[in-house]
Amino acid sequence: MKRIAILTSGGDAPGMNTALRAATLVAADRGIQVVGIERGYEGLLEGKDRPLTRRTAAGGLAPTFEVDTSASLGGSILGSARCKAFYEAEGRAHGAKALERFDGLIVIGGNGSLTGAQALADEHGVRVIGIPASIDNDLGCTASAIGVDTALNTIVEACDRISDTARAHRRAFVVEVMGRESGYLCMAAAVAAGGDAALFREDGRDEDALVEVLAATVARGFEADRGKQRVLVLKAEGVDVPCTRLVRRAQERLEKTLPGVEIRATVLGHLVRGGSPSFLDRMIASRFALAAVTALEAGATNEMVAWQAPLSGGIATVDRSVTRWPLGQVLAETKALLDGTSPVIKARLALMKAAAGVLAL
Ligand code: F6P
């Protein structure tokens, strides 16, 4: 192998730059040149790329200054995009043609990006390995994706800050967090930030039931003899009712029993996606990159590297915490996570049910 391409695609995630740096270093150490494709599959179709390795005076390969200095930055130095043309066979054929000058491709991204990677391998025989990166943690066959830990740290910090002001005014807050259709960030943050309840799509509650939970949580939290100074409810983006409406309806319901109670709403939005990657994201990203370059070198294709011990299946790597999984299996499990048929979702729901009373104490 002489030259590989690498791209970041879909919603950016903190740790993408760490993965770019680590993949470039691992490849350079093995005499492989790395070329970065700009703005995901868009840049591939537009022919926009730049080398991430340079020749040293001694004739070896080293990462460019840009790659070397960006590992601790959020976002992606290559840029990222969701490419509509790649949903069409013609767009993918064009992309495969552009990849002919490379011996392999590493795709760093989420569900849509890995679907594109699988199509490149299946339809055109492109040698491709995926690295999971998405704050949503909605990908199958991996316990975590790049960006999840940083996003959770950001949410917990934001909740701590909101709790300060909430306690000062004895208020209740609903904090909405990103995650698209996945409630993982909401559930995990509710536990870690000391939330009183978590509202997420996978629960299947309708609007009336959500208002009921919110009102009951606030009423219980502010019972006269409890001395509680704040109520914090985490809401997932995937819950299809705006925070403001939930708050207004819960407030109306509490008017008689808890007059004067104030419930406020904060939507964290894209704030959660930025920032410097945490230690865990940097470590996971670096180890994924090692496994991805090694897999390409070994002739593997149509796979994703995963944060999952070999005990649960997958192809073992030199790293005991990283396994490789066929992209077909990853995408099937991702679909099952979304439609709720995955055992992982069932286990998450059971855990949250078991924790519901504890959270509200
Ligand atoms: O998939 C990552 C994510 O941040 C989701 O949590 C969110 O729903 C979506 O991307 C937002 O996308 P955009 O940045 O295009 O608004």
XYZ file of C-alpha atoms and ligand atoms in Angstrom:
377
model
C 0.000 0.000 0.000
C 1.371 3.366 -1.036
C -1.378 5.939 -0.682
C -4.687 6.053 1.186
C -7.454 8.647 1.349
C -9.267 9.744 4.482
C -12.380 11.861 5.000
C -14.714 13.097 7.725
C -18.391 13.099 6.861
C -21.822 13.909 8.349
C -22.196 15.865 11.598
C -18.740 16.642 13.006
C -17.749 15.119 16.341
C -14.986 16.092 18.799
C -12.106 13.681 18.254
C -12.318 13.576 14.453
C -9.076 15.586 14.243
C -7.425 13.234 16.726
C -8.357 10.314 14.471
C -6.973 12.141 11.414
C -3.671 12.752 13.189
C -3.394 9.200 14.511
C -4.218 7.612 11.135
C -1.662 9.877 9.442
C 1.034 8.974 11.986
C 0.358 5.227 11.833
C 0.340 5.290 8.031
C 3.497 7.422 7.817
C 5.291 5.027 10.138
C 4.504 2.281 7.635
C 5.562 4.329 4.617
C 2.001 5.053 3.464
C 1.041 8.510 2.262
C -2.295 9.934 3.478
C -4.419 12.336 1.461
C -7.291 14.171 3.157
C -10.509 14.630 1.172
C -12.200 17.924 2.016
C -15.850 18.149 3.175
C -16.543 14.420 3.033
C -17.989 12.877 -0.120
C -18.653 16.395 -1.496
C -14.913 17.017 -1.773
C -14.408 13.597 -3.322
C -16.823 14.488 -6.127
C -15.278 17.953 -6.540
C -11.679 16.663 -6.517
C -10.821 18.695 -3.414
C -8.094 17.065 -1.378
C -4.725 17.802 0.189
C -1.851 15.651 1.451
C -1.736 15.077 5.210
C 1.777 13.633 5.040
C 4.927 15.303 3.730
C 8.348 13.965 2.776
C 11.035 14.635 5.351
C 14.600 15.619 4.424
C 15.642 12.069 5.257
C 13.151 10.744 2.720
C 10.623 9.420 5.227
C 7.044 10.496 5.757
C 5.741 12.801 8.500
C 2.383 14.449 9.180
C 1.907 18.013 7.944
C 2.060 20.790 10.526
C -1.725 21.227 10.278
C -2.441 17.599 11.201
C 0.168 17.520 13.905
C -1.192 20.575 15.701
C -4.935 19.987 15.402
C -5.477 16.760 17.361
C -6.823 18.634 20.367
C -9.298 20.757 18.391
C -13.020 20.078 17.953
C -14.669 20.072 14.515
C -12.735 18.706 11.544
C -9.778 20.343 9.808
C -10.915 18.667 6.587
C -14.465 19.967 6.945
C -17.499 17.732 6.884
C -20.733 17.577 4.906
C -23.819 15.499 4.209
C -23.589 14.787 0.472
C -26.927 14.441 -1.358
C -25.284 13.281 -4.610
C -23.940 10.225 -2.803
C -27.482 8.899 -2.318
C -27.555 8.382 -6.126
C -25.751 5.515 -7.899
C -24.277 8.001 -10.384
C -22.718 10.072 -7.606
C -21.171 7.000 -6.019
C -19.794 5.806 -9.377
C -18.170 9.221 -9.788
C -16.752 8.921 -6.258
C -15.363 5.432 -6.928
C -13.633 6.734 -10.063
C -12.024 9.530 -8.059
C -10.726 6.946 -5.587
C -8.882 4.915 -8.239
C -5.616 6.687 -7.468
C -5.724 5.455 -3.856
C -5.134 2.001 -2.379
C -7.870 2.446 0.210
C -10.194 4.848 1.989
C -10.951 5.552 5.654
C -14.373 7.102 6.320
C -14.832 8.800 9.695
C -18.515 9.434 10.341
C -21.936 8.181 11.360
C -24.819 6.215 9.882
C -25.168 8.042 6.537
C -21.404 8.210 5.977
C -20.935 4.506 6.655
C -23.869 3.678 4.379
C -21.965 5.512 1.637
C -18.807 3.573 2.508
C -20.642 0.259 2.259
C -22.075 1.219 -1.148
C -18.588 2.115 -2.431
C -17.309 -1.315 -1.364
C -20.335 -3.314 -2.543
C -20.932 -1.557 -5.844
C -17.401 -0.656 -6.903
C -15.009 -2.835 -4.907
C -13.449 0.170 -3.178
C -11.317 -0.907 -0.233
C -12.843 0.987 2.646
C -12.794 0.914 6.458
C -15.123 2.997 8.623
C -14.389 4.716 11.927
C -17.549 5.473 13.959
C -17.880 9.167 14.817
C -21.149 10.707 15.959
C -22.145 12.372 19.204
C -25.520 10.567 18.968
C -24.108 7.121 19.849
C -26.649 5.617 17.483
C -24.334 3.197 15.648
C -24.586 -0.555 15.935
C -21.828 -2.950 17.091
C -19.880 -0.325 19.027
C -20.289 0.729 22.647
C -19.183 4.227 21.762
C -18.399 6.434 18.798
C -15.922 9.302 18.626
C -17.477 12.426 20.156
C -19.949 10.829 22.573
C -17.852 11.293 25.699
C -17.028 14.939 24.959
C -20.669 15.720 24.199
C -21.710 14.141 27.501
C -19.104 16.124 29.418
C -20.403 19.314 27.798
C -24.017 18.454 28.662
C -23.164 17.608 32.268
C -21.258 20.864 32.658
C -24.169 22.820 31.167
C -26.608 21.066 33.531
C -24.391 21.901 36.519
C -24.441 25.567 35.511
C -28.193 25.537 34.983
C -28.607 23.834 38.356
C -26.739 26.703 40.056
C -29.200 29.300 38.842
C -32.164 26.923 39.212
C -31.397 26.397 42.916
C -31.008 30.124 43.494
C -34.599 30.652 42.297
C -36.081 27.276 43.267
C -36.972 26.590 39.651
C -37.473 23.582 37.448
C -35.630 23.297 34.132
C -36.145 21.188 31.047
C -32.859 20.843 29.152
C -33.039 19.526 25.600
C -29.989 17.744 24.199
C -29.056 16.684 20.668
C -28.993 13.078 19.549
C -31.308 13.017 16.534
C -33.507 9.897 16.973
C -31.292 8.470 19.713
C -32.024 9.152 23.389
C -28.608 7.947 24.564
C -27.167 11.395 25.410
C -30.356 12.297 27.286
C -30.401 9.071 29.327
C -26.692 9.069 30.166
C -26.627 12.778 31.007
C -29.716 12.480 33.236
C -27.876 9.924 35.354
C -24.560 11.787 35.385
C -25.975 15.288 35.982
C -28.348 14.241 38.760
C -31.450 14.829 36.641
C -34.880 14.039 38.110
C -36.267 12.496 34.916
C -35.337 11.757 31.310
C -37.745 12.112 28.377
C -36.669 10.186 25.287
C -38.300 8.932 22.084
C -37.552 5.236 22.661
C -39.978 5.274 25.605
C -42.852 5.771 23.154
C -44.709 8.249 25.409
C -47.210 10.535 23.653
C -47.432 14.250 24.390
C -49.994 13.888 27.183
C -47.876 11.261 28.916
C -44.773 13.464 28.624
C -46.625 16.415 30.191
C -47.813 14.093 32.928
C -44.267 12.894 33.727
C -42.909 16.444 33.695
C -45.682 17.823 35.930
C -45.462 14.875 38.331
C -41.656 15.176 38.533
C -41.849 18.901 39.314
C -44.666 18.392 41.861
C -42.771 15.629 43.618
C -39.481 17.523 43.560
C -40.998 20.597 45.169
C -43.067 18.811 47.826
C -42.992 21.084 50.894
C -41.139 18.713 53.223
C -38.393 17.708 50.807
C -36.254 20.822 50.823
C -35.279 20.327 47.210
C -34.206 23.522 45.495
C -34.208 22.534 41.836
C -35.780 20.052 39.471
C -33.889 19.080 36.315
C -35.506 17.139 33.482
C -33.459 16.070 30.451
C -35.293 15.886 27.137
C -33.962 14.242 23.972
C -34.123 16.059 20.627
C -35.856 12.958 19.206
C -38.956 13.646 21.341
C -41.148 15.341 18.807
C -42.728 17.978 21.103
C -41.023 21.358 21.553
C -39.697 22.064 25.041
C -41.693 25.272 25.259
C -44.980 23.442 24.678
C -44.198 20.767 27.258
C -43.275 23.434 29.782
C -46.400 25.536 29.113
C -48.713 22.539 29.474
C -46.993 21.247 32.639
C -47.104 24.728 34.138
C -50.863 24.986 33.404
C -51.413 21.640 35.057
C -49.546 22.720 38.196
C -51.230 26.130 38.502
C -53.637 25.039 41.240
C -51.522 22.559 43.178
C -48.202 24.393 42.993
C -49.006 28.087 42.365
C -46.042 30.213 41.399
C -43.807 27.316 40.390
C -41.544 28.294 37.524
C -40.410 25.878 34.831
C -37.888 27.095 32.246
C -36.574 25.469 29.080
C -33.065 25.475 27.607
C -32.175 23.883 24.271
C -28.425 23.170 24.185
C -28.375 22.508 20.418
C -25.055 22.648 18.557
C -23.185 23.758 21.688
C -22.996 20.059 22.527
C -21.152 19.205 19.287
C -18.218 21.590 19.679
C -15.195 21.795 21.928
C -11.906 20.137 22.557
C -12.133 16.306 22.650
C -12.013 14.671 26.079
C -9.277 12.237 27.102
C -11.575 9.296 26.347
C -12.473 10.543 22.869
C -8.809 11.194 22.056
C -7.879 7.712 23.223
C -10.716 5.967 21.383
C -10.045 7.983 18.221
C -6.334 7.114 18.280
C -6.962 3.416 18.822
C -9.632 3.323 16.102
C -7.160 4.929 13.694
C -4.485 2.327 14.453
C -6.985 -0.487 13.846
C -8.340 1.111 10.647
C -4.950 1.617 8.960
C -3.847 -1.865 10.037
C -7.063 -3.370 8.626
C -6.583 -1.660 5.261
C -2.984 -2.832 5.149
C -4.103 -6.397 5.848
C -6.452 -6.226 2.843
C -9.696 -5.892 4.841
C -12.603 -3.918 3.410
C -16.291 -3.120 3.978
C -15.780 -3.085 7.750
C -15.999 -0.690 10.702
C -13.699 -0.638 13.701
C -15.617 -0.703 16.990
C -15.150 -0.022 20.694
C -16.191 -3.519 21.662
C -14.245 -6.376 23.236
C -13.866 -9.506 21.083
C -15.956 -11.497 23.578
C -19.109 -10.090 21.973
C -18.129 -11.069 18.413
C -16.357 -9.188 15.665
C -12.853 -9.691 14.334
C -10.132 -9.301 16.966
C -7.387 -6.706 16.535
C -4.114 -6.130 18.356
C -6.142 -3.895 20.711
C -8.268 -5.834 23.233
C -10.928 -3.116 23.238
C -11.233 -2.750 19.463
C -12.860 -5.221 17.084
C -13.796 -5.062 13.385
C -17.311 -5.658 12.116
C -18.754 -6.028 8.598
C -20.462 -2.777 7.614
C -23.579 -4.752 6.645
C -23.909 -5.995 10.225
C -23.181 -2.555 11.668
C -25.867 -0.892 9.544
C -28.452 -3.617 10.270
C -27.836 -3.215 14.008
C -27.992 0.587 13.649
C -31.456 0.218 12.083
C -32.520 -2.049 14.955
C -31.313 0.582 17.445
C -33.531 3.133 15.721
C -36.656 0.966 15.431
C -36.257 -0.327 18.997
C -35.879 -4.016 18.126
C -32.219 -4.165 19.185
C -31.509 -5.906 22.514
C -29.268 -2.915 23.299
C -32.286 -0.582 23.262
C -34.355 -3.017 25.303
C -31.571 -3.158 27.889
C -31.299 0.662 27.951
C -35.048 0.998 28.504
C -35.006 -1.585 31.304
C -32.131 0.236 32.966
C -33.865 3.617 32.773
C -37.071 2.076 34.133
C -35.110 0.678 37.065
C -33.499 4.071 37.619
C -36.647 6.212 37.224
C -37.597 6.196 40.927
C -34.015 6.778 42.020
C -33.597 9.777 39.714
C -36.759 11.393 41.034
C -35.799 10.991 44.721
O -25.844 13.578 14.082
C -25.272 14.577 14.841
C -26.249 15.704 15.052
O -25.614 16.704 15.810
C -27.593 15.317 15.671
O -27.529 15.165 17.063
C -28.478 16.431 15.231
O -29.822 16.024 15.154
C -27.944 16.774 13.861
O -26.609 16.277 13.809
C -27.936 18.235 13.545
O -27.506 18.399 12.237
P -27.168 19.812 11.583
O -25.860 20.248 12.141
O -27.134 19.529 10.141
O -28.261 20.747 12.015
